[in-house]
Amino acid sequence: MNKTKQMLAGVLALSLLYVVTPAMAASQQELQQRKNQNEQNIKNQEKAIDNYEVEIEYMTRDLQNLDKEITECNSSIDVLDSQISAMRSKIKESERELQDINKNIKSKREMLEKRLQAMYVSGKTSYIELVLSCSDISDLLSRTQLISSLVEHDTGLIESLENYQKDVKERKSELDQQKKDLSGLQELLEKEKKALEDKATEKEKMIEKIQGNLEYARTVRQQMYAEQEAIDAQIRAAAEAREREMAAKGQKLKHYNVSDVGQMAWPVPASGNVTSEFGRRDTPFAAIGDFHTGLDISAPAGTPIIAARAGTVVYAGWGGYGVMVIIDHGGGLYTLYGHGTDGSISVSNGQQVSAGDVIMGVGSTGYSTGPHLHFEVRVGGNSMNNAVNPRQFL
Ligand SMILES: [Zn+2]
């Protein structure tokens, strides 16, 4: 048999093995796939949740900063408020002062007028004409000899009042300007505050939205956890069902006339080192406990494996157990020898063998962690599902 043919036969045998395997095993595999997929989904979901949480944390920090800025804005606005109101009362004070000054000037002018009139009436000179022709009071003072000390005093008073009036007016217009500046500043701050508040509102909305996403993601994750539990339960149930089925088969065989089948030869005469019994176990390859359908006998690579009983070779080549041989013993009884050394098979398909004939050497092909023989006995058909405990025949 050349390599291609061997491999093709192997593939065929493998597919045969799977075809005859009941739906339960296939569903086990399916369940495992679903479990793995769900685990991946949970991991992704957790990553998404982490991201949402981080996002919310950052945004909350931003929001806190905005709130702090708004508070600062508010206190600045308050400070400006009190400055402006102080300015206002100063302005009012100036206005009152101006009113007083105006009143004062008016009364002083009236008094001066009276004095001048009195002087005119006394007929000393046509003084009023002189006053009217003069441009200002000082001019008048310099040009006339007729002013009495009282007039001089009055005009001096008016002049200083007018100067004072001018000062107050200047001060008031300065205050007006300052108040205007402060109001402008306050307006700017109000605008800034409004912008900050808008930003904060937007942030709050975003946080709310992400919070919603987060809640939803957590709900989905919860569903995934539940799904995972359901799958695990199904896997356990399937494994238990299979175990029960296997046990029932073994039981059936006890009623089967074992003596009719007869004793089998120990398949590896050089080794009695059994590393794994028939039954449920944890394999290095399966994530969950699976059912071991045979007996593992460990021996150095190349150690001869013999036919446990006379029969016809129905399979020799690569298969589900690496390099393997299956012998049909008639009446639905089969023996399987797995994990042989590549190229060590010394029998061929269709060949008649006797008990004790060397069929291949121990190896570690297929799913194997070290050289050993996987010895399987099948009753009632050539299927993994028909495997029974080989110990009954050895
Ligand atoms: Zn095994």
mmCIF file with all atom_site columns, C-alpha atoms in Angstrom, residues 113 116-117 119-121 124-136 139-140 143-144 146-147:
data_model
loop_
_atom_site.group_PDB
_atom_site.id
_atom_site.type_symbol
_atom_site.label_atom_id
_atom_site.label_alt_id
_atom_site.label_comp_id
_atom_site.label_asym_id
_atom_site.label_entity_id
_atom_site.label_seq_id
_atom_site.pdbx_PDB_ins_code
_atom_site.Cartn_x
_atom_site.Cartn_y
_atom_site.Cartn_z
_atom_site.occupancy
_atom_site.B_iso_or_equiv
_atom_site.pdbx_formal_charge
_atom_site.auth_seq_id
_atom_site.auth_comp_id
_atom_site.auth_asym_id
_atom_site.auth_atom_id
_atom_site.pdbx_PDB_model_num
ATOM 1  C CA . GLU A 1 113 ? -26.083 139.051 40.896 1.00 0.00 ? 113 GLU A CA 1
ATOM 2  C CA . LEU A 1 116 ? -23.836 143.555 41.532 1.00 0.00 ? 116 LEU A CA 1
ATOM 3  C CA . GLN A 1 117 ? -27.342 144.879 41.141 1.00 0.00 ? 117 GLN A CA 1
ATOM 4  C CA . MET A 1 119 ? -23.806 148.153 43.384 1.00 0.00 ? 119 MET A CA 1
ATOM 5  C CA . TYR A 1 120 ? -25.397 149.243 40.123 1.00 0.00 ? 120 TYR A CA 1
ATOM 6  C CA . VAL A 1 121 ? -28.395 150.694 41.915 1.00 0.00 ? 121 VAL A CA 1
ATOM 7  C CA . LYS A 1 124 ? -21.229 154.036 41.243 1.00 0.00 ? 124 LYS A CA 1
ATOM 8  C CA . THR A 1 125 ? -20.837 152.787 37.689 1.00 0.00 ? 125 THR A CA 1
ATOM 9  C CA . SER A 1 126 ? -22.639 150.889 34.932 1.00 0.00 ? 126 SER A CA 1
ATOM 10 C CA . TYR A 1 127 ? -21.051 147.770 36.200 1.00 0.00 ? 127 TYR A CA 1
ATOM 11 C CA . ILE A 1 128 ? -23.505 145.285 34.760 1.00 0.00 ? 128 ILE A CA 1
ATOM 12 C CA . GLU A 1 129 ? -22.604 146.389 31.247 1.00 0.00 ? 129 GLU A CA 1
ATOM 13 C CA . LEU A 1 130 ? -19.044 145.819 32.079 1.00 0.00 ? 130 LEU A CA 1
ATOM 14 C CA . VAL A 1 131 ? -19.763 142.313 33.340 1.00 0.00 ? 131 VAL A CA 1
ATOM 15 C CA . LEU A 1 132 ? -21.776 141.450 30.237 1.00 0.00 ? 132 LEU A CA 1
ATOM 16 C CA . SER A 1 133 ? -19.008 142.628 27.935 1.00 0.00 ? 133 SER A CA 1
ATOM 17 C CA . CYS A 1 134 ? -16.409 140.513 29.686 1.00 0.00 ? 134 CYS A CA 1
ATOM 18 C CA . SER A 1 135 ? -15.576 136.974 28.548 1.00 0.00 ? 135 SER A CA 1
ATOM 19 C CA . ASP A 1 136 ? -15.074 135.531 32.026 1.00 0.00 ? 136 ASP A CA 1
ATOM 20 C CA . ASP A 1 139 ? -11.062 138.911 32.954 1.00 0.00 ? 139 ASP A CA 1
ATOM 21 C CA . LEU A 1 140 ? -13.598 141.027 34.652 1.00 0.00 ? 140 LEU A CA 1
ATOM 22 C CA . ARG A 1 143 ? -10.204 144.836 34.163 1.00 0.00 ? 143 ARG A CA 1
ATOM 23 C CA . THR A 1 144 ? -12.258 146.468 36.833 1.00 0.00 ? 144 THR A CA 1
ATOM 24 C CA . LEU A 1 146 ? -14.887 148.645 41.005 1.00 0.00 ? 146 LEU A CA 1
ATOM 25 C CA . ILE A 1 147 ? -15.226 145.134 42.453 1.00 0.00 ? 147 ILE A CA 1
#
